[in-house]
mmCIF file of C-alpha atoms in Angstrom:
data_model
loop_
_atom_site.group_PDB
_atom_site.id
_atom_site.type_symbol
_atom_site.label_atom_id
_atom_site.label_comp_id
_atom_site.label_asym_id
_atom_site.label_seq_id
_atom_site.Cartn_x
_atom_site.Cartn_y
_atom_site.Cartn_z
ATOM 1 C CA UNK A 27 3.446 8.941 16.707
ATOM 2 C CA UNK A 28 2.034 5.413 14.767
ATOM 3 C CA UNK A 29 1.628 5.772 10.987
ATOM 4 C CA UNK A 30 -1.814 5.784 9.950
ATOM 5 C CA UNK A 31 -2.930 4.757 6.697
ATOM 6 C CA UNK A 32 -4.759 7.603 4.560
ATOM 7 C CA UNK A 33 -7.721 4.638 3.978
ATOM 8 C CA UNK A 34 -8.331 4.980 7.678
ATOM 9 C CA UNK A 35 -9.668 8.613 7.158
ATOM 10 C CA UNK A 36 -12.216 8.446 4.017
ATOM 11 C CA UNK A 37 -14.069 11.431 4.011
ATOM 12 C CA UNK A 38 -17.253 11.957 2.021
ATOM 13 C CA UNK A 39 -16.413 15.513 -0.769
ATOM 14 C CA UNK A 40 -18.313 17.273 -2.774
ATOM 15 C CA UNK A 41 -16.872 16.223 -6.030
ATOM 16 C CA UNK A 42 -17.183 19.907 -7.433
ATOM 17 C CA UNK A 43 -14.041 20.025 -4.876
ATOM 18 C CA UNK A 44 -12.622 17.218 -7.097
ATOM 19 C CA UNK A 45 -10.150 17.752 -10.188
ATOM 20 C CA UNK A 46 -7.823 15.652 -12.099
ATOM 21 C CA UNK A 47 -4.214 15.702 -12.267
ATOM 22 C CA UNK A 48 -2.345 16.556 -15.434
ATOM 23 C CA UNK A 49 0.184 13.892 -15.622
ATOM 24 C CA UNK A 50 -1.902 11.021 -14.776
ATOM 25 C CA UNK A 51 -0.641 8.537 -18.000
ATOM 26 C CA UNK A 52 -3.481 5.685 -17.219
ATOM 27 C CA UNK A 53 -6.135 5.278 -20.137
ATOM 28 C CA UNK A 54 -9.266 2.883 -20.146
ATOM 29 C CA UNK A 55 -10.639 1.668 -23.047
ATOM 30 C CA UNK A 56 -14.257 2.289 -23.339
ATOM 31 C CA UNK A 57 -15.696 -1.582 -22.119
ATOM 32 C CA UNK A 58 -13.294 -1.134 -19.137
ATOM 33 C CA UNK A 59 -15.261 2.112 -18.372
ATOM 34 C CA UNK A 60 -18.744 0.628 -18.919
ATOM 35 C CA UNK A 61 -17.662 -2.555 -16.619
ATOM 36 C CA UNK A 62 -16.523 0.552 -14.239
ATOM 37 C CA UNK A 63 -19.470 2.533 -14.278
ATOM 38 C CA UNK A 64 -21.342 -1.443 -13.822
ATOM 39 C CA UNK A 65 -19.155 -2.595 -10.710
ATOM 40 C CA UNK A 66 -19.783 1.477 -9.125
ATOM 41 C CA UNK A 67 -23.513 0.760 -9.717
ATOM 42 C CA UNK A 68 -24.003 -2.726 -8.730
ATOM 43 C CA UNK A 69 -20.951 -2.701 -5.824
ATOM 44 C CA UNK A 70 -21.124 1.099 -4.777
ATOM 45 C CA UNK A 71 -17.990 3.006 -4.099
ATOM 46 C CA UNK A 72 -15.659 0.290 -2.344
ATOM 47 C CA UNK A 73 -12.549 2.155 -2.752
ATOM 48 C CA UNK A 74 -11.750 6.023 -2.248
ATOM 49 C CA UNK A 75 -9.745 7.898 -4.606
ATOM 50 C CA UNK A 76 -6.742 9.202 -3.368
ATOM 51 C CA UNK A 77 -6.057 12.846 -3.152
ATOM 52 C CA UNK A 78 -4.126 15.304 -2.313
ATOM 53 C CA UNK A 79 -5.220 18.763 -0.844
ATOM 54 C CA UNK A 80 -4.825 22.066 -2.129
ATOM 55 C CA UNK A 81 -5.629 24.386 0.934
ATOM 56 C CA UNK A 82 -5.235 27.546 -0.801
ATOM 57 C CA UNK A 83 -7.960 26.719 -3.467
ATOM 58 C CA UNK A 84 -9.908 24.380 -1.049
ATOM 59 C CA UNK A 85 -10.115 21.722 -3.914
ATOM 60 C CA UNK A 86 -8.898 17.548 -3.983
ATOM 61 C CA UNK A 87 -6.249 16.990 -6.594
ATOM 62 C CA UNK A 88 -6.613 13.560 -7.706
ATOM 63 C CA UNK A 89 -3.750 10.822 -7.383
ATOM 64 C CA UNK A 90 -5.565 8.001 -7.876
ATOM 65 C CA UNK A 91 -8.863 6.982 -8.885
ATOM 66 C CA UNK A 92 -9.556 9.261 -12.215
ATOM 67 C CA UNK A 93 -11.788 7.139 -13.598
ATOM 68 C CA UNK A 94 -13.907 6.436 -10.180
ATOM 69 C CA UNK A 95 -14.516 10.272 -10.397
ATOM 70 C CA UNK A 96 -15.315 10.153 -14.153
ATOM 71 C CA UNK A 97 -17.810 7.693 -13.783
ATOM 72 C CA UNK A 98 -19.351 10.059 -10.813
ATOM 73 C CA UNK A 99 -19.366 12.816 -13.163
ATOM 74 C CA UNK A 100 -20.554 10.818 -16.498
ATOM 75 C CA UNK A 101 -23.434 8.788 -15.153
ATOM 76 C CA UNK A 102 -26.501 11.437 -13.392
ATOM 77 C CA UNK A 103 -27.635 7.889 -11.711
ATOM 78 C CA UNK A 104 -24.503 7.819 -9.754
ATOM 79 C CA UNK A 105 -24.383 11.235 -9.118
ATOM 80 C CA UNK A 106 -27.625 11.404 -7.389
ATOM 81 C CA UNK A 107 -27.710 8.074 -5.714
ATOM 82 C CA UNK A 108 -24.251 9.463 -4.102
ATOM 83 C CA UNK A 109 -25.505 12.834 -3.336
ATOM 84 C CA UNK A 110 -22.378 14.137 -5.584
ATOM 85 C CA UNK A 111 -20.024 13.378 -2.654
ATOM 86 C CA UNK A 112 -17.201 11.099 -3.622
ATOM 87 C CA UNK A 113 -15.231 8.700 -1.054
ATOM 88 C CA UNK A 114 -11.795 10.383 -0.647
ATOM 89 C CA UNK A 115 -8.571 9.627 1.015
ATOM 90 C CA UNK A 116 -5.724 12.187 1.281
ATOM 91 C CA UNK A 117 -1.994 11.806 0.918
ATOM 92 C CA UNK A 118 0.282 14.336 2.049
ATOM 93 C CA UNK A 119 3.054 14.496 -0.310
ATOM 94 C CA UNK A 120 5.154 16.973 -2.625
ATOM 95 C CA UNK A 121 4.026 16.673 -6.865
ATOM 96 C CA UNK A 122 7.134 14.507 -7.371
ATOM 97 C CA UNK A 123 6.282 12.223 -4.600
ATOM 98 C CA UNK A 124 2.678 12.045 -5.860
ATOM 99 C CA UNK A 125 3.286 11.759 -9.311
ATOM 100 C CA UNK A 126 5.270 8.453 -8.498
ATOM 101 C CA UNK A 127 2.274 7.308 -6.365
ATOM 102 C CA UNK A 128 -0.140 7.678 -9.438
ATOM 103 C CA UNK A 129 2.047 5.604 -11.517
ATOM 104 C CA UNK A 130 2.695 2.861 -8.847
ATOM 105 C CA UNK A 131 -1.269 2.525 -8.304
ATOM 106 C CA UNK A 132 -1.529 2.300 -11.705
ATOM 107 C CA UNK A 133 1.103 -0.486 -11.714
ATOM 108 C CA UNK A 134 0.011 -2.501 -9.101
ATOM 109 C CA UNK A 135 -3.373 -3.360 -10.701
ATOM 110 C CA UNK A 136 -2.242 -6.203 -12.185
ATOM 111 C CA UNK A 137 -3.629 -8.705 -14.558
ATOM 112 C CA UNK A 138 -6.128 -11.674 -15.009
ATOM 113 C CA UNK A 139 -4.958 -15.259 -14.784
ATOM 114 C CA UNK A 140 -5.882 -16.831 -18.228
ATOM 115 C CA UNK A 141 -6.492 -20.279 -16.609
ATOM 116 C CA UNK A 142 -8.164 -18.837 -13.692
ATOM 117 C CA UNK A 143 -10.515 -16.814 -15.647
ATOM 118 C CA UNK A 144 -11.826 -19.694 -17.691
ATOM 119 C CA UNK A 145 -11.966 -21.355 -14.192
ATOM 120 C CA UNK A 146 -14.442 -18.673 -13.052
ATOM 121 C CA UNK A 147 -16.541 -18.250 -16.563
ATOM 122 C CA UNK A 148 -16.718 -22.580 -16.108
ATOM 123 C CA UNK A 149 -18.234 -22.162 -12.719
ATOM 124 C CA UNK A 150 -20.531 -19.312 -13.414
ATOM 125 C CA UNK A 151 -21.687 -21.846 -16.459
ATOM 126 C CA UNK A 152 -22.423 -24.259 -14.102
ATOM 127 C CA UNK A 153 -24.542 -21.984 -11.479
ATOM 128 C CA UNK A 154 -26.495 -21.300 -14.688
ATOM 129 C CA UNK A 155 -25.359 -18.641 -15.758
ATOM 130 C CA UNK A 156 -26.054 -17.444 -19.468
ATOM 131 C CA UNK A 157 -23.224 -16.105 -21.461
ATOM 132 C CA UNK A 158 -24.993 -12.909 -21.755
ATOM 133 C CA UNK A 159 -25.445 -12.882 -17.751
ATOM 134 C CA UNK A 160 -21.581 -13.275 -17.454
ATOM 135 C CA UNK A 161 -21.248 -10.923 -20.936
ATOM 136 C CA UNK A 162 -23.035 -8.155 -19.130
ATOM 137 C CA UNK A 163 -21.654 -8.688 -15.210
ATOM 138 C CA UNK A 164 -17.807 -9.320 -15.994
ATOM 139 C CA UNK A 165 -17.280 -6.848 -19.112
ATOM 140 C CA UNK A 166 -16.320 -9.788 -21.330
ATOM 141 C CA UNK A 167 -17.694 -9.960 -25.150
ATOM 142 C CA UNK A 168 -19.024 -13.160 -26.689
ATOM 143 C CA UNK A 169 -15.665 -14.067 -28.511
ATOM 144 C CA UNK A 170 -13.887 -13.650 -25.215
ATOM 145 C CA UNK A 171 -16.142 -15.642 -23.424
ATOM 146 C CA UNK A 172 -15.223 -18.562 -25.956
ATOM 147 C CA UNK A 173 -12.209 -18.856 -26.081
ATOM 148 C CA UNK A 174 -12.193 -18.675 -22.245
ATOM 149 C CA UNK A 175 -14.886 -21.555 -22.540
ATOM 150 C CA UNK A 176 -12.268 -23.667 -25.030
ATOM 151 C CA UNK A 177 -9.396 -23.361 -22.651
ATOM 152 C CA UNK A 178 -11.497 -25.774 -20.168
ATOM 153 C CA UNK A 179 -11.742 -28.088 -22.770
ATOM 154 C CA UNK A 180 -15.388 -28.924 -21.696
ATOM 155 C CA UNK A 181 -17.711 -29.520 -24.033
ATOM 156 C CA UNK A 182 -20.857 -28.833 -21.981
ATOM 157 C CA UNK A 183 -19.901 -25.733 -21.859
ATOM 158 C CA UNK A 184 -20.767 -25.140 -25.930
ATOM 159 C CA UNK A 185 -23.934 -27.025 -25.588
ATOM 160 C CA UNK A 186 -25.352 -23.056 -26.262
ATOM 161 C CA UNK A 187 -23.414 -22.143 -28.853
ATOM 162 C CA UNK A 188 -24.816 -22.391 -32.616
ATOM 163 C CA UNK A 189 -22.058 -23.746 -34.816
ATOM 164 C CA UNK A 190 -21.747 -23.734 -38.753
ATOM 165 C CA UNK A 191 -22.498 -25.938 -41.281
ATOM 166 C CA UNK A 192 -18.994 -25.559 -42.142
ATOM 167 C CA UNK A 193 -18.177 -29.546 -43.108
ATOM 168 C CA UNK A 194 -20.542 -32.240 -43.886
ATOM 169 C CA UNK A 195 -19.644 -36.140 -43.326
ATOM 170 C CA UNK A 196 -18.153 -38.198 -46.358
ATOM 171 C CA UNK A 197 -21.392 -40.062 -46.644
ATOM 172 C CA UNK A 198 -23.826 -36.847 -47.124
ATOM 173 C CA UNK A 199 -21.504 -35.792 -49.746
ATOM 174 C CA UNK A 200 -21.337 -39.072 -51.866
ATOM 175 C CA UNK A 201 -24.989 -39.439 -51.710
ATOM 176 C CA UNK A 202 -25.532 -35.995 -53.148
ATOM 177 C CA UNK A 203 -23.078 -37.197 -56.509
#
């Protein structure tokens, strides 16, 4: 028999069916959560969380994809707009063999590209957008949106930004003495 991916069967559950694990050891800080609960709102569900099933209780036991439930059972607007059924995909594997999934998904995620990001925060300057449009639809505070705006060394970029009065030229100052 051909291996088939678990992604190819993505089945819609009640998440009252859903629980966590108790070993998962991935945390997100609070603006990672609110991006979350953003992307699941604007984008939908585009990836199912990964489960594995417990016949005798009839319930999902999350691998991967905690905080894609969380946000399901935080956010009423979510809830409702998803009928409280949560994408799901379901691995067949012993606890050891899962528990080393959840840590390898958590793993792989990777990490942003410095010089890429300010790439992308340059470009969605010049489309137009605002730094609070790009505050509010990539998770990124003001400060962070800075310094990603230095790193591309262009000054339209600042042509927004208020600066301080924090030096004054040599010829304002010797006509004040």
């Amino acid at each position: 028999m051909k291996y088939k991916s678990p992604v190819y069967n993505v089945m819609a559950v009640p998440i009252e069916k859903v629980r966590p694990n108790n070993y998962n050891p991935n945390k997100v800080a609070p603006p990672e959560m609110k991006l979350l609960y953003e992307s699941i709102k604007e984008d939908g569900y585009t990836m199912p969380v990964v489960c594995y099933y417990v016949k005798a209780q009839d319930i999902y036991l999350i691998v991967d994809g905690f905080h894609r439930y969380q946000v399901m059972m935080d956010h009423p607007d979510i809830y409702e707009r998803e009928q409280g059924l949560l994408p799901v995909s379901v691995i067949e594997k012993p606890i050891d063999k899962r528990m080393a999934s959840t840590v390898r998904h958590n793993r792989a995620r990777g990490s942003h590209d410095v010089d890429l990001m300010s790439n992308i925060v340059k470009e969605l300057h010049e489309f137009g957008r605002s730094d609070a449009w790009i505050s509010k639809h990539l998770g990124m505070d003001r400060d962070e949106i800075l310094r990603l705006k230095q790193i591309t060394g262009l000054a339209a970029l600042f042509k927004d930004i208020k600066f301080g009065e924090a030096w004054r030229p040599v010829e304002e100052e010797a006509a004040k003495e």
